[in-house]
mmCIF file with all atom_site columns, C-alpha atoms in Angstrom:
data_model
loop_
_atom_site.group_PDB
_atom_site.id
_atom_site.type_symbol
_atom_site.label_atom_id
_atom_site.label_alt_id
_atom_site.label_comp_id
_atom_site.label_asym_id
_atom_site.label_entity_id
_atom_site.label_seq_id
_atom_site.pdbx_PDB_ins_code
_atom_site.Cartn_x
_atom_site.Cartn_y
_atom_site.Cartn_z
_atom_site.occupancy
_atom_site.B_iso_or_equiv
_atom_site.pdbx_formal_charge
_atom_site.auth_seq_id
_atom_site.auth_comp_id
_atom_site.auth_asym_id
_atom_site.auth_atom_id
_atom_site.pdbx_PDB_model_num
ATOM 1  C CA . UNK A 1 1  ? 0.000   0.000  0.000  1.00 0.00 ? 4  UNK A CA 1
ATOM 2  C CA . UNK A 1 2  ? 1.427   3.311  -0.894 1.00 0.00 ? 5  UNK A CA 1
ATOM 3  C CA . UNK A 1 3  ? 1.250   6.390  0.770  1.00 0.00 ? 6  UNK A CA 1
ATOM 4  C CA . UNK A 1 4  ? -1.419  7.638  -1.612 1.00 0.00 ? 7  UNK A CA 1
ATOM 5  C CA . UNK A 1 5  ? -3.595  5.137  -1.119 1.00 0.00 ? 8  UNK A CA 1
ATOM 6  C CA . UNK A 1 6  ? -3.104  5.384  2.691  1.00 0.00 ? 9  UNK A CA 1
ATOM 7  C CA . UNK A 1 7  ? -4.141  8.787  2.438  1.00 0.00 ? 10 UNK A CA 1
ATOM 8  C CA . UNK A 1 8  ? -7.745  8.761  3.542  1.00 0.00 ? 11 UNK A CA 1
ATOM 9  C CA . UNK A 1 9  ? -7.064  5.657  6.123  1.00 0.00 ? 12 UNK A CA 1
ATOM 10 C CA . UNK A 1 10 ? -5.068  8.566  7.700  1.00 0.00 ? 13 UNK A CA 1
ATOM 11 C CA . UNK A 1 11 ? -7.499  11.374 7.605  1.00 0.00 ? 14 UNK A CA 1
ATOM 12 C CA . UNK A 1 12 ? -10.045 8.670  8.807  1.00 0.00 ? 15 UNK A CA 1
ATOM 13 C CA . UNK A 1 13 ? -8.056  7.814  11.910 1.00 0.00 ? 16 UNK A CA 1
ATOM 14 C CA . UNK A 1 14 ? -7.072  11.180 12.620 1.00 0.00 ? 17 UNK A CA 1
ATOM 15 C CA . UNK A 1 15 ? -10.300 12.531 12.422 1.00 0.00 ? 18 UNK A CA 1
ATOM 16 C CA . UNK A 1 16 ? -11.312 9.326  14.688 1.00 0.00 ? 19 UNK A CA 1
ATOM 17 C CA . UNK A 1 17 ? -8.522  9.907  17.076 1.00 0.00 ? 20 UNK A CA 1
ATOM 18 C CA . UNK A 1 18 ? -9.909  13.701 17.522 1.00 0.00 ? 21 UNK A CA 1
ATOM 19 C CA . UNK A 1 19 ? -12.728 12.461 18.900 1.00 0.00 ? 22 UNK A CA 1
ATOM 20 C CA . UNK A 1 20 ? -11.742 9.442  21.277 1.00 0.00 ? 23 UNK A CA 1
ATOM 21 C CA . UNK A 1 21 ? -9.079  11.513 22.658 1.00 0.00 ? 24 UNK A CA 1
ATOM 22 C CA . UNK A 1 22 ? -10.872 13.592 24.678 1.00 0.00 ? 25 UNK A CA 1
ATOM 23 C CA . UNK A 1 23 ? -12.874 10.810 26.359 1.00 0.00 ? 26 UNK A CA 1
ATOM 24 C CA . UNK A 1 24 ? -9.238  9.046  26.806 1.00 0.00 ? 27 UNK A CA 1
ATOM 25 C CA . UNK A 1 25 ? -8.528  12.266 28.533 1.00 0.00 ? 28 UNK A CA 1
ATOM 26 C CA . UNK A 1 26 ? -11.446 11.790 31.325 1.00 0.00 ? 29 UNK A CA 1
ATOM 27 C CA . UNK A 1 27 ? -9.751  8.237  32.025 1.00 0.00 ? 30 UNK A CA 1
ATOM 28 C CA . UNK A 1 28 ? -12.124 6.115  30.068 1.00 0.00 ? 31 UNK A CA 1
ATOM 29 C CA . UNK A 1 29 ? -10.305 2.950  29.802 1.00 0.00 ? 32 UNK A CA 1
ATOM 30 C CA . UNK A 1 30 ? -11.969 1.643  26.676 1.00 0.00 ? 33 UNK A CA 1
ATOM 31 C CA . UNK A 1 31 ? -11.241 4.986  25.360 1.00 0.00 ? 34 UNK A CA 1
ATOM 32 C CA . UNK A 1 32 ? -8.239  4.868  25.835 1.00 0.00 ? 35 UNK A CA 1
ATOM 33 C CA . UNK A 1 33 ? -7.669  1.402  24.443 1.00 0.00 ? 36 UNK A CA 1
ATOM 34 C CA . UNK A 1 34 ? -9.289  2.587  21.193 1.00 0.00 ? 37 UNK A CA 1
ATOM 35 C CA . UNK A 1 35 ? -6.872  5.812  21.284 1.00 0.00 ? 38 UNK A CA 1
ATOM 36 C CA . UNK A 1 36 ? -3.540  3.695  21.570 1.00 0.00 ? 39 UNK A CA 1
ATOM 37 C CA . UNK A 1 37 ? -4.742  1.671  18.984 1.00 0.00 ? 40 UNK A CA 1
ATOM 38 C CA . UNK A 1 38 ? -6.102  4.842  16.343 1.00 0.00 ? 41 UNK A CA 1
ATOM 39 C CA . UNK A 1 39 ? -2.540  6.268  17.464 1.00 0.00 ? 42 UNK A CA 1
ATOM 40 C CA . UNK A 1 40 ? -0.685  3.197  16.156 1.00 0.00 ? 43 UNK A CA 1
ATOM 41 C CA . UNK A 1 41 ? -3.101  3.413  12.561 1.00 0.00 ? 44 UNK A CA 1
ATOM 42 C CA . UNK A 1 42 ? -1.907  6.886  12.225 1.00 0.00 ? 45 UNK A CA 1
ATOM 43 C CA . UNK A 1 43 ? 1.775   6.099  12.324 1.00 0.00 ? 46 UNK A CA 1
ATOM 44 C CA . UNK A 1 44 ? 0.953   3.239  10.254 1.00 0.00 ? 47 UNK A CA 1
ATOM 45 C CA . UNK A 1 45 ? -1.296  4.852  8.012  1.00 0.00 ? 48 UNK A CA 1
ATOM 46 C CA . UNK A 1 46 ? 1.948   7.931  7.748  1.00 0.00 ? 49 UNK A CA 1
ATOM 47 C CA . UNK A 1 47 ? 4.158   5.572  6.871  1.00 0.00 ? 50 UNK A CA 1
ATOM 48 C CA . UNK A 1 48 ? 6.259   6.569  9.696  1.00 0.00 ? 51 UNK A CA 1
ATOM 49 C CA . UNK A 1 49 ? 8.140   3.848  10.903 1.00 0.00 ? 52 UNK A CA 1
ATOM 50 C CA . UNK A 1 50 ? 7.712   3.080  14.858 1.00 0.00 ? 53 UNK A CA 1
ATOM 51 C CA . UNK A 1 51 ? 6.146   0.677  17.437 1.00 0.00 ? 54 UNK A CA 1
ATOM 52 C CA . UNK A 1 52 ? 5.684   -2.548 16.678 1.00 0.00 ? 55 UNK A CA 1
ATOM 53 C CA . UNK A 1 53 ? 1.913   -3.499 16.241 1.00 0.00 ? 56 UNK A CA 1
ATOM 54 C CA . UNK A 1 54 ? -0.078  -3.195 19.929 1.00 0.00 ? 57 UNK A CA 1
ATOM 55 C CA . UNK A 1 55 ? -1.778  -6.837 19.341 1.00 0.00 ? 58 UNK A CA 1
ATOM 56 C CA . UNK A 1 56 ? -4.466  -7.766 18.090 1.00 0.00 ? 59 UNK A CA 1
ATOM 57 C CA . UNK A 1 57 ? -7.082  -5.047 17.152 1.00 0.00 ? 60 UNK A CA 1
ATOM 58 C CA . UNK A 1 58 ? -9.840  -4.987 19.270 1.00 0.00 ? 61 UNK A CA 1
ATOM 59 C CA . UNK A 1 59 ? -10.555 -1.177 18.673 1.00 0.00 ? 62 UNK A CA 1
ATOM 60 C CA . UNK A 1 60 ? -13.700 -1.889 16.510 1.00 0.00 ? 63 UNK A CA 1
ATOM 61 C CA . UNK A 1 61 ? -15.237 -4.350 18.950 1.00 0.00 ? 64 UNK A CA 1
ATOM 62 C CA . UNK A 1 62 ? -14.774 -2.222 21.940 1.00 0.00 ? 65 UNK A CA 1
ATOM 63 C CA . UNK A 1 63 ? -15.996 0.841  19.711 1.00 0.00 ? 66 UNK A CA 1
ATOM 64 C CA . UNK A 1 64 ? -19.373 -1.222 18.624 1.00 0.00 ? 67 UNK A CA 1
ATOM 65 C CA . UNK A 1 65 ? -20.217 -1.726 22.340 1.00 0.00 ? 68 UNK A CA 1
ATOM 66 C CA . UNK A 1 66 ? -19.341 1.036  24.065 1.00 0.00 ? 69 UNK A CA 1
ATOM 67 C CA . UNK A 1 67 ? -19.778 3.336  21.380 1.00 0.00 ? 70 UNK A CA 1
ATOM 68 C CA . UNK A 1 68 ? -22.450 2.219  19.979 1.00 0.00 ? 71 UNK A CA 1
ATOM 69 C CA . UNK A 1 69 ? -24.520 -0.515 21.783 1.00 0.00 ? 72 UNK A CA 1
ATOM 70 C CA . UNK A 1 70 ? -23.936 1.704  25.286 1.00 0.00 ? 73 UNK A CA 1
ATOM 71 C CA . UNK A 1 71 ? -22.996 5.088  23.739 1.00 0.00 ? 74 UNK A CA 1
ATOM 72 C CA . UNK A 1 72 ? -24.290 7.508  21.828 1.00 0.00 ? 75 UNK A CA 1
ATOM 73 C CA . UNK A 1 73 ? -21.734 7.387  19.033 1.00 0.00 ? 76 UNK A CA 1
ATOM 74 C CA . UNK A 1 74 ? -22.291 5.247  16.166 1.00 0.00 ? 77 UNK A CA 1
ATOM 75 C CA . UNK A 1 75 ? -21.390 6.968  13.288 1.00 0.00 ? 78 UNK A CA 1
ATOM 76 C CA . UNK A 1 76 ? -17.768 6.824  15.559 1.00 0.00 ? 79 UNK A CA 1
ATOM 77 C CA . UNK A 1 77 ? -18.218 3.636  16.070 1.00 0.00 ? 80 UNK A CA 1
ATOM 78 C CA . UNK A 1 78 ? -18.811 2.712  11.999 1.00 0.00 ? 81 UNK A CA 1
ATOM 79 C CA . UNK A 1 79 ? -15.744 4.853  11.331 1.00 0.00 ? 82 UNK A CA 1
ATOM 80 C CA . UNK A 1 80 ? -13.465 2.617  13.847 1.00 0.00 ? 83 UNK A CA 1
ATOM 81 C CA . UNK A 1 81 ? -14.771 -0.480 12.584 1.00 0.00 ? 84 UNK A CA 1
ATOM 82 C CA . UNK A 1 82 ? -13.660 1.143  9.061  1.00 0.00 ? 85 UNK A CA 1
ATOM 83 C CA . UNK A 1 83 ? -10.457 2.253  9.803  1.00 0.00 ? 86 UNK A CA 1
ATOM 84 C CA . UNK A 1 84 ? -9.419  -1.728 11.974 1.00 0.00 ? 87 UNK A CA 1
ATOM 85 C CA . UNK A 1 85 ? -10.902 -3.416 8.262  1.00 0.00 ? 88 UNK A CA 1
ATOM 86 C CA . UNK A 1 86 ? -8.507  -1.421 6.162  1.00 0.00 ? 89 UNK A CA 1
ATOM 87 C CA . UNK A 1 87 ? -5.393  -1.671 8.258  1.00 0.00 ? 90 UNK A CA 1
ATOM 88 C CA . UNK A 1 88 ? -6.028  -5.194 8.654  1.00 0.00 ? 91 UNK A CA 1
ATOM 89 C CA . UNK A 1 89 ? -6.161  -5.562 5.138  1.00 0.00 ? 92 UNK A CA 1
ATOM 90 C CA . UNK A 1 90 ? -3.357  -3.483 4.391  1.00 0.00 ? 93 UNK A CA 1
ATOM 91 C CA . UNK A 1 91 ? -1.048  -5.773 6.638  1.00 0.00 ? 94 UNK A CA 1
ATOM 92 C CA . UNK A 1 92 ? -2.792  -9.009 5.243  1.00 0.00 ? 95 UNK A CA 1
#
């Protein structure tokens, strides 16, 4: 995958990250789960070289319950889900 075509995985997971940070912020461990997993997508997604992977995604799960199913956040929710399918593809 080149850079170009990472391009709008990395708008979507900044614009992702933008809004899960703040709840990370507050202490919200799942947010904050979901934030040092978006984190890892941007450098990814950047092509910046870095961390090694934090295991195995669970950023879209944790998003579709407590996001979602709990929350009042879907559309967030739908957009993690996105961005854990295309990074997971990208590395397949």
């Amino acid at each position: 995958m080149t850079l170009a075509m990472r391009e709008p995985l990395l708008t979507m997971a900044r614009s992702a990250l933008e809004q899960v940070e703040p709840l990370a912020a507050q202490g919200w461990a799942p947010a904050q789960s979901i934030a040092r997993q978006l984190r890892w997508c941007v450098a990814f997604a950047s092509g910046q070289p870095g961390q090694e992977r934090p295991g195995p995604f669970s950023m879209g799960l944790i998003a579709a319950r407590e996001l979602d199913m709990y929350g009042h956040m879907p559309e967030l929710a739908e957009v993690i889900n996105q961005i854990q399918q295309e990074v997971e593809r990208a590395l397949a």
